[in-house]
Short mmCIF file of N, CA and C in Angstrom, two decimals:
data_model
loop_
_atom_site.label_atom_id
_atom_site.label_comp_id
_atom_site.label_asym_id
_atom_site.label_seq_id
_atom_site.Cartn_x
_atom_site.Cartn_y
_atom_site.Cartn_z
N UNK A 1 -6.37 -11.57 13.59
CA UNK A 1 -5.19 -11.87 12.80
C UNK A 1 -4.40 -10.58 12.60
N UNK A 2 -3.11 -10.64 12.78
CA UNK A 2 -2.27 -9.46 12.60
C UNK A 2 -2.14 -9.15 11.11
N UNK A 3 -1.70 -7.92 10.82
CA UNK A 3 -1.50 -7.51 9.44
C UNK A 3 -0.52 -8.43 8.73
N UNK A 4 0.58 -8.72 9.38
CA UNK A 4 1.60 -9.55 8.76
C UNK A 4 1.09 -10.97 8.56
N UNK A 5 0.40 -11.51 9.55
CA UNK A 5 -0.12 -12.87 9.45
C UNK A 5 -1.13 -12.99 8.31
N UNK A 6 -1.87 -11.94 8.05
CA UNK A 6 -2.86 -11.98 6.97
C UNK A 6 -2.20 -12.26 5.63
N UNK A 7 -0.96 -11.82 5.45
CA UNK A 7 -0.29 -12.00 4.17
C UNK A 7 0.58 -13.24 4.12
N UNK A 8 0.50 -14.07 5.14
CA UNK A 8 1.21 -15.33 5.11
C UNK A 8 0.27 -16.48 4.78
N UNK A 9 -0.97 -16.16 4.45
CA UNK A 9 -1.94 -17.20 4.14
C UNK A 9 -1.75 -17.68 2.70
N UNK A 10 -2.31 -18.85 2.38
CA UNK A 10 -2.21 -19.39 1.02
C UNK A 10 -2.88 -18.51 -0.03
N UNK A 11 -3.72 -17.58 0.39
CA UNK A 11 -4.40 -16.72 -0.57
C UNK A 11 -3.43 -15.88 -1.39
N UNK A 12 -2.23 -15.74 -0.92
CA UNK A 12 -1.27 -14.88 -1.59
C UNK A 12 -0.27 -15.65 -2.42
N UNK A 13 -0.56 -16.90 -2.71
CA UNK A 13 0.40 -17.69 -3.48
C UNK A 13 0.00 -17.85 -4.93
N UNK A 14 -1.26 -17.62 -5.28
CA UNK A 14 -1.70 -17.79 -6.65
C UNK A 14 -2.62 -16.67 -7.08
N UNK A 15 -2.24 -15.90 -8.09
CA UNK A 15 -3.11 -14.83 -8.53
C UNK A 15 -4.23 -15.36 -9.42
N UNK A 16 -5.38 -14.71 -9.42
CA UNK A 16 -6.45 -15.04 -10.34
C UNK A 16 -6.23 -14.25 -11.63
N UNK A 17 -6.41 -14.87 -12.75
CA UNK A 17 -6.19 -14.18 -14.02
C UNK A 17 -7.38 -13.29 -14.36
N UNK A 18 -7.08 -12.17 -14.96
CA UNK A 18 -8.11 -11.31 -15.51
C UNK A 18 -8.88 -10.45 -14.53
N UNK A 19 -8.53 -10.40 -13.28
CA UNK A 19 -9.25 -9.58 -12.31
C UNK A 19 -8.62 -8.19 -12.29
N UNK A 20 -9.44 -7.16 -12.44
CA UNK A 20 -8.93 -5.80 -12.42
C UNK A 20 -9.44 -5.08 -11.19
N UNK A 21 -8.69 -4.13 -10.73
CA UNK A 21 -9.02 -3.40 -9.51
C UNK A 21 -10.07 -2.33 -9.76
N UNK A 22 -10.97 -2.20 -8.80
CA UNK A 22 -11.88 -1.06 -8.78
C UNK A 22 -11.66 -0.28 -7.50
N UNK A 23 -10.64 -0.65 -6.75
CA UNK A 23 -10.36 0.00 -5.46
C UNK A 23 -9.74 1.37 -5.67
N UNK A 24 -9.89 2.18 -4.67
CA UNK A 24 -9.27 3.50 -4.57
C UNK A 24 -9.71 4.49 -5.64
N UNK A 25 -10.99 4.49 -6.06
CA UNK A 25 -11.40 5.50 -7.04
C UNK A 25 -11.35 6.90 -6.46
N UNK A 26 -11.50 7.01 -5.14
CA UNK A 26 -11.43 8.32 -4.48
C UNK A 26 -10.07 8.96 -4.67
N UNK A 27 -9.03 8.15 -4.72
CA UNK A 27 -7.68 8.70 -4.85
C UNK A 27 -7.48 9.35 -6.21
N UNK A 28 -8.15 8.84 -7.24
CA UNK A 28 -8.02 9.45 -8.56
C UNK A 28 -8.58 10.86 -8.57
N UNK A 29 -9.63 11.09 -7.81
CA UNK A 29 -10.20 12.43 -7.75
C UNK A 29 -9.24 13.41 -7.10
N UNK A 30 -8.50 12.95 -6.11
CA UNK A 30 -7.57 13.83 -5.41
C UNK A 30 -6.23 13.95 -6.13
N UNK A 31 -5.86 12.92 -6.87
CA UNK A 31 -4.56 12.90 -7.52
C UNK A 31 -4.74 12.62 -9.01
N UNK A 32 -5.29 13.58 -9.76
CA UNK A 32 -5.61 13.33 -11.17
C UNK A 32 -4.38 13.10 -12.05
N UNK A 33 -3.20 13.43 -11.57
CA UNK A 33 -2.00 13.28 -12.38
C UNK A 33 -1.45 11.86 -12.35
N UNK A 34 -2.01 11.01 -11.50
CA UNK A 34 -1.48 9.65 -11.38
C UNK A 34 -1.72 8.85 -12.65
N UNK A 35 -0.98 7.79 -12.80
CA UNK A 35 -1.12 6.94 -13.97
C UNK A 35 -2.38 6.11 -13.85
N UNK A 36 -3.27 6.23 -14.82
CA UNK A 36 -4.53 5.49 -14.76
C UNK A 36 -4.48 4.29 -15.70
N UNK A 37 -5.00 3.21 -15.20
CA UNK A 37 -5.13 2.02 -16.03
C UNK A 37 -3.81 1.38 -16.43
N UNK A 38 -2.75 1.66 -15.72
CA UNK A 38 -1.44 1.12 -16.10
C UNK A 38 -1.32 -0.35 -15.76
N UNK A 39 -2.04 -0.83 -14.72
CA UNK A 39 -1.90 -2.21 -14.26
C UNK A 39 -2.88 -3.11 -15.00
N UNK A 40 -2.37 -4.13 -15.64
CA UNK A 40 -3.26 -5.05 -16.33
C UNK A 40 -2.85 -6.50 -16.13
N UNK A 41 -2.04 -6.75 -15.13
CA UNK A 41 -1.52 -8.09 -14.92
C UNK A 41 -2.48 -9.05 -14.26
N UNK A 42 -3.58 -8.58 -13.69
CA UNK A 42 -4.53 -9.46 -13.06
C UNK A 42 -4.05 -10.08 -11.77
N UNK A 43 -3.18 -9.40 -11.05
CA UNK A 43 -2.63 -9.95 -9.81
C UNK A 43 -3.58 -9.79 -8.62
N UNK A 44 -4.61 -8.98 -8.76
CA UNK A 44 -5.52 -8.72 -7.64
C UNK A 44 -6.68 -9.71 -7.67
N UNK A 45 -6.50 -10.82 -6.99
CA UNK A 45 -7.56 -11.82 -6.91
C UNK A 45 -8.64 -11.31 -5.95
N UNK A 46 -9.85 -11.86 -6.02
CA UNK A 46 -10.89 -11.46 -5.07
C UNK A 46 -10.47 -11.72 -3.62
N UNK A 47 -9.73 -12.80 -3.39
CA UNK A 47 -9.28 -13.11 -2.04
C UNK A 47 -8.27 -12.08 -1.54
N UNK A 48 -7.34 -11.69 -2.41
CA UNK A 48 -6.36 -10.68 -2.03
C UNK A 48 -7.04 -9.35 -1.78
N UNK A 49 -7.98 -8.98 -2.62
CA UNK A 49 -8.70 -7.72 -2.42
C UNK A 49 -9.43 -7.72 -1.08
N UNK A 50 -10.09 -8.82 -0.75
CA UNK A 50 -10.80 -8.92 0.53
C UNK A 50 -9.84 -8.79 1.70
N UNK A 51 -8.69 -9.45 1.61
CA UNK A 51 -7.70 -9.35 2.69
C UNK A 51 -7.12 -7.95 2.78
N UNK A 52 -6.85 -7.32 1.65
CA UNK A 52 -6.34 -5.95 1.68
C UNK A 52 -7.37 -5.00 2.29
N UNK A 53 -8.64 -5.19 1.94
CA UNK A 53 -9.70 -4.37 2.54
C UNK A 53 -9.67 -4.49 4.07
N UNK A 54 -9.50 -5.71 4.57
CA UNK A 54 -9.45 -5.93 6.02
C UNK A 54 -8.21 -5.29 6.64
N UNK A 55 -7.08 -5.48 5.99
CA UNK A 55 -5.82 -4.98 6.56
C UNK A 55 -5.79 -3.46 6.59
N UNK A 56 -6.18 -2.80 5.51
CA UNK A 56 -6.08 -1.34 5.49
C UNK A 56 -7.06 -0.68 6.45
N UNK A 57 -8.09 -1.41 6.85
CA UNK A 57 -9.03 -0.85 7.84
C UNK A 57 -8.73 -1.33 9.26
N UNK A 58 -7.76 -2.23 9.41
CA UNK A 58 -7.45 -2.77 10.74
C UNK A 58 -6.58 -1.84 11.58
N UNK A 59 -5.91 -0.91 10.94
CA UNK A 59 -5.03 0.04 11.62
C UNK A 59 -5.37 1.45 11.16
N UNK A 60 -5.19 2.41 12.03
CA UNK A 60 -5.43 3.80 11.62
C UNK A 60 -4.45 4.20 10.51
N UNK A 61 -3.18 3.85 10.67
CA UNK A 61 -2.15 4.18 9.67
C UNK A 61 -1.36 2.92 9.37
N UNK A 62 -1.30 2.57 8.09
CA UNK A 62 -0.52 1.41 7.67
C UNK A 62 0.29 1.78 6.43
N UNK A 63 1.52 1.34 6.43
CA UNK A 63 2.44 1.64 5.34
C UNK A 63 2.92 0.35 4.69
N UNK A 64 2.59 0.18 3.41
CA UNK A 64 3.13 -0.93 2.63
C UNK A 64 4.44 -0.42 2.05
N UNK A 65 5.53 -1.07 2.41
CA UNK A 65 6.84 -0.52 2.08
C UNK A 65 7.84 -1.62 1.76
N UNK A 66 8.99 -1.20 1.25
CA UNK A 66 10.10 -2.12 1.03
C UNK A 66 10.91 -2.17 2.31
N UNK A 67 10.84 -3.30 2.99
CA UNK A 67 11.51 -3.46 4.27
C UNK A 67 10.54 -3.24 5.42
N UNK A 68 11.09 -2.92 6.58
CA UNK A 68 10.29 -2.68 7.78
C UNK A 68 10.62 -1.31 8.33
N UNK A 69 9.81 -0.84 9.29
CA UNK A 69 10.12 0.47 9.86
C UNK A 69 11.45 0.45 10.60
N UNK A 70 11.84 -0.71 11.10
CA UNK A 70 13.14 -0.84 11.77
C UNK A 70 14.29 -0.94 10.77
N UNK A 71 14.02 -1.45 9.57
CA UNK A 71 15.07 -1.65 8.58
C UNK A 71 14.52 -1.42 7.17
N UNK A 72 14.26 -0.16 6.80
CA UNK A 72 13.76 0.15 5.45
C UNK A 72 14.76 -0.29 4.38
N UNK A 73 14.24 -0.78 3.27
CA UNK A 73 15.09 -1.28 2.20
C UNK A 73 15.15 -0.35 0.99
N UNK A 74 14.57 0.84 1.09
CA UNK A 74 14.70 1.81 0.02
C UNK A 74 14.58 3.21 0.61
N UNK A 75 15.15 4.16 -0.08
CA UNK A 75 15.16 5.54 0.41
C UNK A 75 13.78 6.15 0.53
N UNK A 76 12.89 5.84 -0.41
CA UNK A 76 11.54 6.41 -0.38
C UNK A 76 10.76 5.88 0.82
N UNK A 77 10.87 4.57 1.04
CA UNK A 77 10.21 3.98 2.21
C UNK A 77 10.77 4.57 3.49
N UNK A 78 12.08 4.73 3.56
CA UNK A 78 12.71 5.31 4.74
C UNK A 78 12.23 6.74 4.97
N UNK A 79 12.07 7.50 3.91
CA UNK A 79 11.61 8.89 4.05
C UNK A 79 10.24 8.95 4.70
N UNK A 80 9.31 8.11 4.25
CA UNK A 80 7.96 8.12 4.83
C UNK A 80 8.01 7.65 6.28
N UNK A 81 8.80 6.63 6.57
CA UNK A 81 8.95 6.15 7.95
C UNK A 81 9.45 7.29 8.84
N UNK A 82 10.46 8.01 8.39
CA UNK A 82 11.03 9.10 9.20
C UNK A 82 10.02 10.23 9.41
N UNK A 83 9.21 10.53 8.40
CA UNK A 83 8.18 11.55 8.56
C UNK A 83 7.17 11.12 9.61
N UNK A 84 6.69 9.88 9.53
CA UNK A 84 5.70 9.40 10.49
C UNK A 84 6.28 9.38 11.90
N UNK A 85 7.54 8.97 12.03
CA UNK A 85 8.19 8.97 13.35
C UNK A 85 8.37 10.39 13.87
N UNK A 86 8.76 11.32 13.02
CA UNK A 86 8.93 12.73 13.42
C UNK A 86 7.62 13.30 13.94
N UNK A 87 6.52 12.91 13.32
CA UNK A 87 5.20 13.40 13.72
C UNK A 87 4.60 12.59 14.87
N UNK A 88 5.35 11.60 15.37
CA UNK A 88 4.89 10.72 16.45
C UNK A 88 3.58 10.02 16.10
N UNK A 89 3.46 9.60 14.86
CA UNK A 89 2.27 8.90 14.40
C UNK A 89 2.49 7.40 14.61
N UNK A 90 1.63 6.75 15.39
CA UNK A 90 1.74 5.29 15.50
C UNK A 90 1.31 4.65 14.17
N UNK A 91 2.09 3.72 13.68
CA UNK A 91 1.78 3.10 12.40
C UNK A 91 2.33 1.69 12.35
N UNK A 92 1.75 0.90 11.48
CA UNK A 92 2.20 -0.46 11.22
C UNK A 92 2.75 -0.51 9.80
N UNK A 93 3.65 -1.45 9.56
CA UNK A 93 4.20 -1.61 8.22
C UNK A 93 4.05 -3.05 7.76
N UNK A 94 3.98 -3.20 6.45
CA UNK A 94 4.01 -4.52 5.83
C UNK A 94 5.07 -4.48 4.75
N UNK A 95 5.98 -5.45 4.81
CA UNK A 95 7.09 -5.54 3.86
C UNK A 95 6.60 -6.18 2.57
N UNK A 96 6.54 -5.40 1.51
CA UNK A 96 6.04 -5.92 0.24
C UNK A 96 7.10 -6.74 -0.51
N UNK A 97 8.33 -6.69 -0.05
CA UNK A 97 9.39 -7.46 -0.71
C UNK A 97 9.27 -8.95 -0.43
N UNK A 98 8.52 -9.32 0.60
CA UNK A 98 8.39 -10.73 0.97
C UNK A 98 7.41 -11.50 0.11
N UNK A 99 6.60 -10.80 -0.70
CA UNK A 99 5.56 -11.50 -1.43
C UNK A 99 5.29 -10.80 -2.76
N UNK A 100 5.67 -11.42 -3.85
CA UNK A 100 5.50 -10.84 -5.19
C UNK A 100 4.03 -10.63 -5.53
N UNK A 101 3.15 -11.57 -5.16
CA UNK A 101 1.73 -11.43 -5.48
C UNK A 101 1.11 -10.27 -4.71
N UNK A 102 1.53 -10.09 -3.48
CA UNK A 102 1.06 -8.95 -2.69
C UNK A 102 1.52 -7.65 -3.35
N UNK A 103 2.77 -7.60 -3.74
CA UNK A 103 3.33 -6.39 -4.35
C UNK A 103 2.57 -6.03 -5.64
N UNK A 104 2.37 -6.99 -6.50
CA UNK A 104 1.66 -6.72 -7.75
C UNK A 104 0.18 -6.44 -7.52
N UNK A 105 -0.43 -7.18 -6.59
CA UNK A 105 -1.84 -6.95 -6.28
C UNK A 105 -2.09 -5.57 -5.70
N UNK A 106 -1.19 -5.10 -4.85
CA UNK A 106 -1.32 -3.76 -4.27
C UNK A 106 -1.29 -2.67 -5.32
N UNK A 107 -0.48 -2.87 -6.34
CA UNK A 107 -0.42 -1.88 -7.42
C UNK A 107 -1.78 -1.73 -8.09
N UNK A 108 -2.47 -2.84 -8.27
CA UNK A 108 -3.81 -2.79 -8.86
C UNK A 108 -4.83 -2.27 -7.85
N UNK A 109 -4.72 -2.70 -6.61
CA UNK A 109 -5.66 -2.30 -5.56
C UNK A 109 -5.71 -0.78 -5.42
N UNK A 110 -4.54 -0.16 -5.41
CA UNK A 110 -4.47 1.29 -5.22
C UNK A 110 -4.44 2.05 -6.54
N UNK A 111 -4.21 1.34 -7.64
CA UNK A 111 -3.98 1.96 -8.94
C UNK A 111 -2.81 2.95 -8.84
N UNK A 112 -1.81 2.54 -8.10
CA UNK A 112 -0.61 3.36 -7.88
C UNK A 112 0.60 2.48 -8.13
N UNK A 113 1.51 2.86 -9.02
CA UNK A 113 2.55 1.93 -9.47
C UNK A 113 3.78 1.79 -8.59
N UNK A 114 3.93 2.63 -7.57
CA UNK A 114 5.17 2.62 -6.80
C UNK A 114 4.92 2.40 -5.32
N UNK A 115 6.02 2.14 -4.62
CA UNK A 115 6.00 1.98 -3.17
C UNK A 115 6.98 2.95 -2.57
N UNK A 116 6.71 3.39 -1.36
CA UNK A 116 5.71 2.93 -0.39
C UNK A 116 4.31 3.43 -0.74
N UNK A 117 3.31 2.78 -0.11
CA UNK A 117 1.92 3.19 -0.22
C UNK A 117 1.38 3.36 1.19
N UNK A 118 0.90 4.56 1.48
CA UNK A 118 0.42 4.89 2.81
C UNK A 118 -1.11 4.92 2.82
N UNK A 119 -1.69 4.23 3.80
CA UNK A 119 -3.14 4.22 3.99
C UNK A 119 -3.45 4.82 5.35
N UNK A 120 -4.42 5.72 5.38
CA UNK A 120 -4.85 6.36 6.62
C UNK A 120 -6.36 6.19 6.72
N UNK A 121 -6.82 5.66 7.85
CA UNK A 121 -8.25 5.40 8.06
C UNK A 121 -8.87 4.60 6.92
N UNK A 122 -8.13 3.62 6.43
CA UNK A 122 -8.64 2.73 5.39
C UNK A 122 -8.62 3.30 3.99
N UNK A 123 -8.11 4.51 3.82
CA UNK A 123 -8.09 5.16 2.51
C UNK A 123 -6.65 5.31 2.02
N UNK A 124 -6.45 5.10 0.74
CA UNK A 124 -5.14 5.32 0.16
C UNK A 124 -4.80 6.80 0.23
N UNK A 125 -3.67 7.12 0.83
CA UNK A 125 -3.23 8.50 0.99
C UNK A 125 -2.28 8.91 -0.12
N UNK A 126 -1.31 8.05 -0.40
CA UNK A 126 -0.35 8.35 -1.45
C UNK A 126 0.97 7.67 -1.20
N UNK A 127 1.95 8.09 -1.98
CA UNK A 127 3.29 7.55 -1.84
C UNK A 127 4.21 8.55 -1.18
N UNK A 128 5.48 8.39 -1.43
CA UNK A 128 6.49 9.23 -0.80
C UNK A 128 6.34 10.70 -1.21
N UNK A 129 6.14 10.96 -2.49
CA UNK A 129 6.07 12.34 -2.96
C UNK A 129 4.92 13.12 -2.33
N UNK A 130 3.77 12.49 -2.22
CA UNK A 130 2.61 13.15 -1.62
C UNK A 130 2.83 13.35 -0.13
N UNK A 131 3.38 12.35 0.54
CA UNK A 131 3.65 12.45 1.98
C UNK A 131 4.65 13.56 2.26
N UNK A 132 5.72 13.62 1.49
CA UNK A 132 6.72 14.68 1.67
C UNK A 132 6.09 16.04 1.41
N UNK A 133 5.31 16.16 0.35
CA UNK A 133 4.66 17.43 0.03
C UNK A 133 3.78 17.93 1.15
N UNK A 134 3.00 17.03 1.73
CA UNK A 134 2.12 17.42 2.84
C UNK A 134 2.93 17.75 4.09
N UNK A 135 4.00 17.02 4.33
CA UNK A 135 4.86 17.28 5.49
C UNK A 135 5.49 18.67 5.38
N UNK A 136 5.94 19.03 4.21
CA UNK A 136 6.56 20.34 4.00
C UNK A 136 5.55 21.46 4.25
N UNK A 137 4.28 21.21 3.93
CA UNK A 137 3.25 22.23 4.11
C UNK A 137 2.86 22.44 5.57
N UNK A 138 3.27 21.54 6.46
CA UNK A 138 2.92 21.67 7.88
C UNK A 138 3.57 22.87 8.51
#
């Protein structure tokens, strides 16, 4: 199943109430300044978490963004796309604007409140600010 097809399933139409994310604890160790515990909406159902686990490990680099790599819908998403293209990094994108439950669930999954969200080798890497910071250091 492709990344995009995974998010067109019925699993993304109804959130489970009261489910909190335990995903991405490693990212907190690397990014201690991030907002902790901000998400409490319960949008991350067990089914969504399982599908996100599959999707983020299905590609070496995947970017959850507003829009697509061909047509970014926000400046921050476009910035990360341009960095990845400049570095000739093959990557896949998923448009989070197409699905409200996916968008809210991802915030809990990564414990990161903004988009884009970049995953490398199945691990949450960061958003635009972290990607730009690392690109500048190259």
